[in-house]
Amino acid sequence: MLPLGDRPLLLDGGLSTELEYRGYDISGQLWSAQLLLDAPSAVVAAHRAFLDAGADIITTASYQASLEGFARAGYSSATAQQLIRRSVELARQAIDESGRQAFIAGSVGPYGAMLADGSEYTGQYGDISLSSLRDFHRPRLELLAEAGIDVLAVETVPSLLEVEALLLELDRLGHPAWLSLTTQTSPVGVLTRRDEPAAKAFAMAGSAASLIAVGINCTDPVGAGAAVALAADTSGKPGVVYPNSGEGWDTVRRVWTPASSSQGLLGDVDGWVASGARIIGGCCRVGPAQTRALAENLA
């Protein structure tokens, strides 16, 4: 169990961002999960970079590593299961090599990540059922838990339907987890990417016994403070917050667009802590340098 006390734990940043910075091609449908097969040493080195920068928690390269996603890419179920377990082994190797005490969070991305069409940021999955979403998520949740991760990082969830599916599976599994939505701020408040009230998702999460924290990730830093405050207050659980750099992703041109504000990742860390955040880090386009700056800030 993660020790969520007065001192917030520092989460790493964007693993794929660091791999891309190091020259690896992550543009395929499996994203960073392809490197579990092609370049496992690169995954270890990227984890090490965040550990050396002061991260207390590193997330496995399994965000896009689902059985269905691997099957679509032409890999067998046996290979897919092996690679999901390998993501945990590589994280553990990085911690052992670093000589630091750190925790492993098993990354569980949303259904839309497997589709590789940007729908994780819209929640527009078509006519998919609750039971189908549960079936999709179940194998990876089980494999990561069995592989010995400290906590499941159920992240970038864009809709109430997927929140419901994940909470049902987490309740069945009973392994410590955090739930983080990708949200947007509007004149009517904090919304899911499906334009639903995020407070409904956070309220649902409040009754989930296995959840140790609730919050947001891959959200513009400008809206992160209000979102994590709402998450902590509504759920009654410690908050988790790891925004992106503030830059946008153009799914058509497949390029990053400038940040909407100069606030940056460090804009309101003290406010996040005051709002109840006990796990703090970064997401897309946040590298070890920003992690180090966060470590200094939290110290």
mmCIF file of N, CA, C and O in Angstrom, residues 186-230:
data_model
loop_
_atom_site.group_PDB
_atom_site.id
_atom_site.type_symbol
_atom_site.label_atom_id
_atom_site.label_comp_id
_atom_site.label_asym_id
_atom_site.label_seq_id
_atom_site.Cartn_x
_atom_site.Cartn_y
_atom_site.Cartn_z
ATOM 1 N N SER A 186 -15.238 23.970 -18.024
ATOM 2 C CA SER A 186 -16.202 24.726 -18.817
ATOM 3 C C SER A 186 -16.900 25.749 -17.921
ATOM 4 O O SER A 186 -16.733 25.730 -16.694
ATOM 5 N N PRO A 187 -17.688 26.639 -18.494
ATOM 6 C CA PRO A 187 -18.426 27.608 -17.667
ATOM 7 C C PRO A 187 -19.356 26.959 -16.642
ATOM 8 O O PRO A 187 -19.709 27.578 -15.640
ATOM 9 N N VAL A 188 -19.747 25.689 -16.904
ATOM 10 C CA VAL A 188 -20.653 25.023 -15.961
ATOM 11 C C VAL A 188 -19.897 24.115 -14.990
ATOM 12 O O VAL A 188 -20.525 23.419 -14.187
ATOM 13 N N GLY A 189 -18.566 24.107 -15.063
ATOM 14 C CA GLY A 189 -17.784 23.328 -14.116
ATOM 15 C C GLY A 189 -16.863 22.333 -14.791
ATOM 16 O O GLY A 189 -16.573 22.430 -15.985
ATOM 17 N N VAL A 190 -16.382 21.375 -14.013
ATOM 18 C CA VAL A 190 -15.442 20.367 -14.503
ATOM 19 C C VAL A 190 -16.235 19.229 -15.140
ATOM 20 O O VAL A 190 -17.132 18.654 -14.518
ATOM 21 N N LEU A 191 -15.878 18.911 -16.388
ATOM 22 C CA LEU A 191 -16.601 17.903 -17.147
ATOM 23 C C LEU A 191 -15.668 16.778 -17.571
ATOM 24 O O LEU A 191 -14.460 16.966 -17.702
ATOM 25 N N THR A 192 -16.243 15.600 -17.809
ATOM 26 C CA THR A 192 -15.498 14.538 -18.476
ATOM 27 C C THR A 192 -15.304 14.945 -19.931
ATOM 28 O O THR A 192 -15.886 15.921 -20.410
ATOM 29 N N ARG A 193 -14.521 14.166 -20.675
ATOM 30 C CA ARG A 193 -14.350 14.463 -22.098
ATOM 31 C C ARG A 193 -15.612 14.143 -22.899
ATOM 32 O O ARG A 193 -15.711 14.516 -24.054
ATOM 33 N N ARG A 194 -16.567 13.482 -22.279
ATOM 34 C CA ARG A 194 -17.866 13.238 -22.912
ATOM 35 C C ARG A 194 -18.877 14.316 -22.531
ATOM 36 O O ARG A 194 -20.079 14.162 -22.744
ATOM 37 N N ASP A 195 -18.390 15.410 -21.932
ATOM 38 C CA ASP A 195 -19.236 16.538 -21.530
ATOM 39 C C ASP A 195 -20.232 16.163 -20.437
ATOM 40 O O ASP A 195 -21.343 16.698 -20.368
ATOM 41 N N GLU A 196 -19.826 15.266 -19.555
ATOM 42 C CA GLU A 196 -20.648 14.868 -18.414
ATOM 43 C C GLU A 196 -20.067 15.488 -17.139
ATOM 44 O O GLU A 196 -18.869 15.759 -17.078
ATOM 45 N N PRO A 197 -20.864 15.695 -16.121
ATOM 46 C CA PRO A 197 -20.333 16.253 -14.868
ATOM 47 C C PRO A 197 -19.310 15.304 -14.240
ATOM 48 O O PRO A 197 -19.640 14.167 -13.879
ATOM 49 N N ALA A 198 -18.078 15.775 -14.104
ATOM 50 C CA ALA A 198 -17.038 14.927 -13.516
ATOM 51 C C ALA A 198 -17.366 14.581 -12.067
ATOM 52 O O ALA A 198 -16.947 13.530 -11.564
ATOM 53 N N ALA A 199 -18.113 15.439 -11.397
ATOM 54 C CA ALA A 199 -18.471 15.176 -9.998
ATOM 55 C C ALA A 199 -19.215 13.852 -9.853
ATOM 56 O O ALA A 199 -19.093 13.173 -8.829
ATOM 57 N N LYS A 200 -19.976 13.458 -10.866
ATOM 58 C CA LYS A 200 -20.689 12.177 -10.799
ATOM 59 C C LYS A 200 -19.703 11.020 -10.756
ATOM 60 O O LYS A 200 -19.898 10.046 -10.015
ATOM 61 N N ALA A 201 -18.646 11.118 -11.549
ATOM 62 C CA ALA A 201 -17.633 10.064 -11.545
ATOM 63 C C ALA A 201 -16.908 10.016 -10.214
ATOM 64 O O ALA A 201 -16.670 8.930 -9.658
ATOM 65 N N PHE A 202 -16.569 11.180 -9.683
ATOM 66 C CA PHE A 202 -15.840 11.221 -8.411
ATOM 67 C C PHE A 202 -16.719 10.711 -7.270
ATOM 68 O O PHE A 202 -16.232 10.047 -6.341
ATOM 69 N N ALA A 203 -18.002 10.987 -7.333
ATOM 70 C CA ALA A 203 -18.916 10.486 -6.309
ATOM 71 C C ALA A 203 -19.015 8.962 -6.382
ATOM 72 O O ALA A 203 -19.042 8.277 -5.354
ATOM 73 N N MET A 204 -19.074 8.425 -7.606
ATOM 74 C CA MET A 204 -19.096 6.975 -7.782
ATOM 75 C C MET A 204 -17.840 6.346 -7.188
ATOM 76 O O MET A 204 -17.884 5.299 -6.547
ATOM 77 N N ALA A 205 -16.704 7.014 -7.389
ATOM 78 C CA ALA A 205 -15.430 6.483 -6.909
ATOM 79 C C ALA A 205 -15.336 6.496 -5.396
ATOM 80 O O ALA A 205 -14.593 5.702 -4.802
ATOM 81 N N GLY A 206 -16.094 7.372 -4.748
ATOM 82 C CA GLY A 206 -16.007 7.492 -3.306
ATOM 83 C C GLY A 206 -16.375 6.230 -2.556
ATOM 84 O O GLY A 206 -15.890 5.985 -1.448
ATOM 85 N N SER A 207 -17.219 5.396 -3.168
ATOM 86 C CA SER A 207 -17.659 4.180 -2.485
ATOM 87 C C SER A 207 -16.840 2.955 -2.867
ATOM 88 O O SER A 207 -17.145 1.846 -2.428
ATOM 89 N N ALA A 208 -15.801 3.139 -3.676
ATOM 90 C CA ALA A 208 -14.969 2.019 -4.118
ATOM 91 C C ALA A 208 -13.884 1.740 -3.087
ATOM 92 O O ALA A 208 -12.962 2.537 -2.901
ATOM 93 N N ALA A 209 -13.982 0.617 -2.420
ATOM 94 C CA ALA A 209 -13.078 0.311 -1.304
ATOM 95 C C ALA A 209 -11.626 0.183 -1.739
ATOM 96 O O ALA A 209 -10.712 0.494 -0.968
ATOM 97 N N SER A 210 -11.383 -0.279 -2.962
ATOM 98 C CA SER A 210 -10.006 -0.517 -3.395
ATOM 99 C C SER A 210 -9.291 0.746 -3.848
ATOM 100 O O SER A 210 -8.066 0.744 -4.011
ATOM 101 N N LEU A 211 -10.024 1.837 -4.051
ATOM 102 C CA LEU A 211 -9.393 3.067 -4.533
ATOM 103 C C LEU A 211 -8.705 3.799 -3.388
ATOM 104 O O LEU A 211 -9.325 4.144 -2.380
ATOM 105 N N ILE A 212 -7.410 4.064 -3.571
ATOM 106 C CA ILE A 212 -6.661 4.806 -2.558
ATOM 107 C C ILE A 212 -6.591 6.288 -2.887
ATOM 108 O O ILE A 212 -6.241 7.102 -2.032
ATOM 109 N N ALA A 213 -6.898 6.666 -4.128
ATOM 110 C CA ALA A 213 -6.861 8.067 -4.536
ATOM 111 C C ALA A 213 -7.715 8.245 -5.776
ATOM 112 O O ALA A 213 -7.921 7.312 -6.554
ATOM 113 N N VAL A 214 -8.203 9.469 -5.950
ATOM 114 C CA VAL A 214 -9.064 9.806 -7.084
ATOM 115 C C VAL A 214 -8.645 11.173 -7.595
ATOM 116 O O VAL A 214 -8.344 12.075 -6.807
ATOM 117 N N GLY A 215 -8.619 11.328 -8.924
ATOM 118 C CA GLY A 215 -8.237 12.629 -9.441
ATOM 119 C C GLY A 215 -8.250 12.710 -10.944
ATOM 120 O O GLY A 215 -9.123 12.138 -11.604
ATOM 121 N N ILE A 216 -7.244 13.421 -11.483
ATOM 122 C CA ILE A 216 -7.233 13.714 -12.914
ATOM 123 C C ILE A 216 -5.815 13.604 -13.464
ATOM 124 O O ILE A 216 -4.830 13.754 -12.748
ATOM 125 N N ASN A 217 -5.747 13.317 -14.764
ATOM 126 C CA ASN A 217 -4.459 13.340 -15.459
ATOM 127 C C ASN A 217 -4.684 13.742 -16.913
ATOM 128 O O ASN A 217 -5.813 13.754 -17.407
ATOM 129 N N CYS A 218 -3.592 14.070 -17.584
ATOM 130 C CA CYS A 218 -3.622 14.501 -18.987
ATOM 131 C C CYS A 218 -4.641 15.611 -19.199
ATOM 132 O O CYS A 218 -5.362 15.641 -20.196
ATOM 133 N N THR A 219 -4.694 16.516 -18.228
ATOM 134 C CA THR A 219 -5.542 17.696 -18.257
ATOM 135 C C THR A 219 -4.643 18.921 -18.303
ATOM 136 O O THR A 219 -3.536 18.900 -17.776
ATOM 137 N N ASP A 220 -5.097 19.982 -18.947
ATOM 138 C CA ASP A 220 -4.340 21.226 -18.982
ATOM 139 C C ASP A 220 -4.049 21.682 -17.544
ATOM 140 O O ASP A 220 -4.942 21.663 -16.696
ATOM 141 N N PRO A 221 -2.806 22.092 -17.244
ATOM 142 C CA PRO A 221 -2.500 22.535 -15.881
ATOM 143 C C PRO A 221 -3.411 23.650 -15.379
ATOM 144 O O PRO A 221 -3.661 23.759 -14.175
ATOM 145 N N VAL A 222 -3.921 24.468 -16.297
ATOM 146 C CA VAL A 222 -4.785 25.577 -15.892
ATOM 147 C C VAL A 222 -6.029 25.068 -15.168
ATOM 148 O O VAL A 222 -6.503 25.678 -14.206
ATOM 149 N N GLY A 223 -6.579 23.938 -15.610
ATOM 150 C CA GLY A 223 -7.790 23.419 -14.989
ATOM 151 C C GLY A 223 -7.563 22.361 -13.933
ATOM 152 O O GLY A 223 -8.515 21.853 -13.344
ATOM 153 N N ALA A 224 -6.296 22.042 -13.681
ATOM 154 C CA ALA A 224 -5.999 20.923 -12.785
ATOM 155 C C ALA A 224 -6.395 21.202 -11.342
ATOM 156 O O ALA A 224 -6.882 20.305 -10.644
ATOM 157 N N GLY A 225 -6.192 22.416 -10.886
ATOM 158 C CA GLY A 225 -6.478 22.736 -9.495
ATOM 159 C C GLY A 225 -7.939 22.532 -9.142
ATOM 160 O O GLY A 225 -8.274 21.875 -8.151
ATOM 161 N N ALA A 226 -8.821 23.089 -9.952
ATOM 162 C CA ALA A 226 -10.254 22.954 -9.692
ATOM 163 C C ALA A 226 -10.686 21.495 -9.787
ATOM 164 O O ALA A 226 -11.519 21.034 -9.002
ATOM 165 N N ALA A 227 -10.104 20.767 -10.728
ATOM 166 C CA ALA A 227 -10.518 19.377 -10.933
ATOM 167 C C ALA A 227 -10.094 18.484 -9.784
ATOM 168 O O ALA A 227 -10.873 17.649 -9.310
ATOM 169 N N VAL A 228 -8.850 18.616 -9.316
ATOM 170 C CA VAL A 228 -8.400 17.737 -8.237
ATOM 171 C C VAL A 228 -9.079 18.113 -6.923
ATOM 172 O O VAL A 228 -9.352 17.243 -6.085
ATOM 173 N N ALA A 229 -9.373 19.386 -6.729
ATOM 174 C CA ALA A 229 -10.108 19.793 -5.534
ATOM 175 C C ALA A 229 -11.496 19.168 -5.528
ATOM 176 O O ALA A 229 -11.962 18.671 -4.494
ATOM 177 N N LEU A 230 -12.156 19.183 -6.686
ATOM 178 C CA LEU A 230 -13.478 18.565 -6.801
ATOM 179 C C LEU A 230 -13.393 17.065 -6.565
ATOM 180 O O LEU A 230 -14.242 16.484 -5.878
#
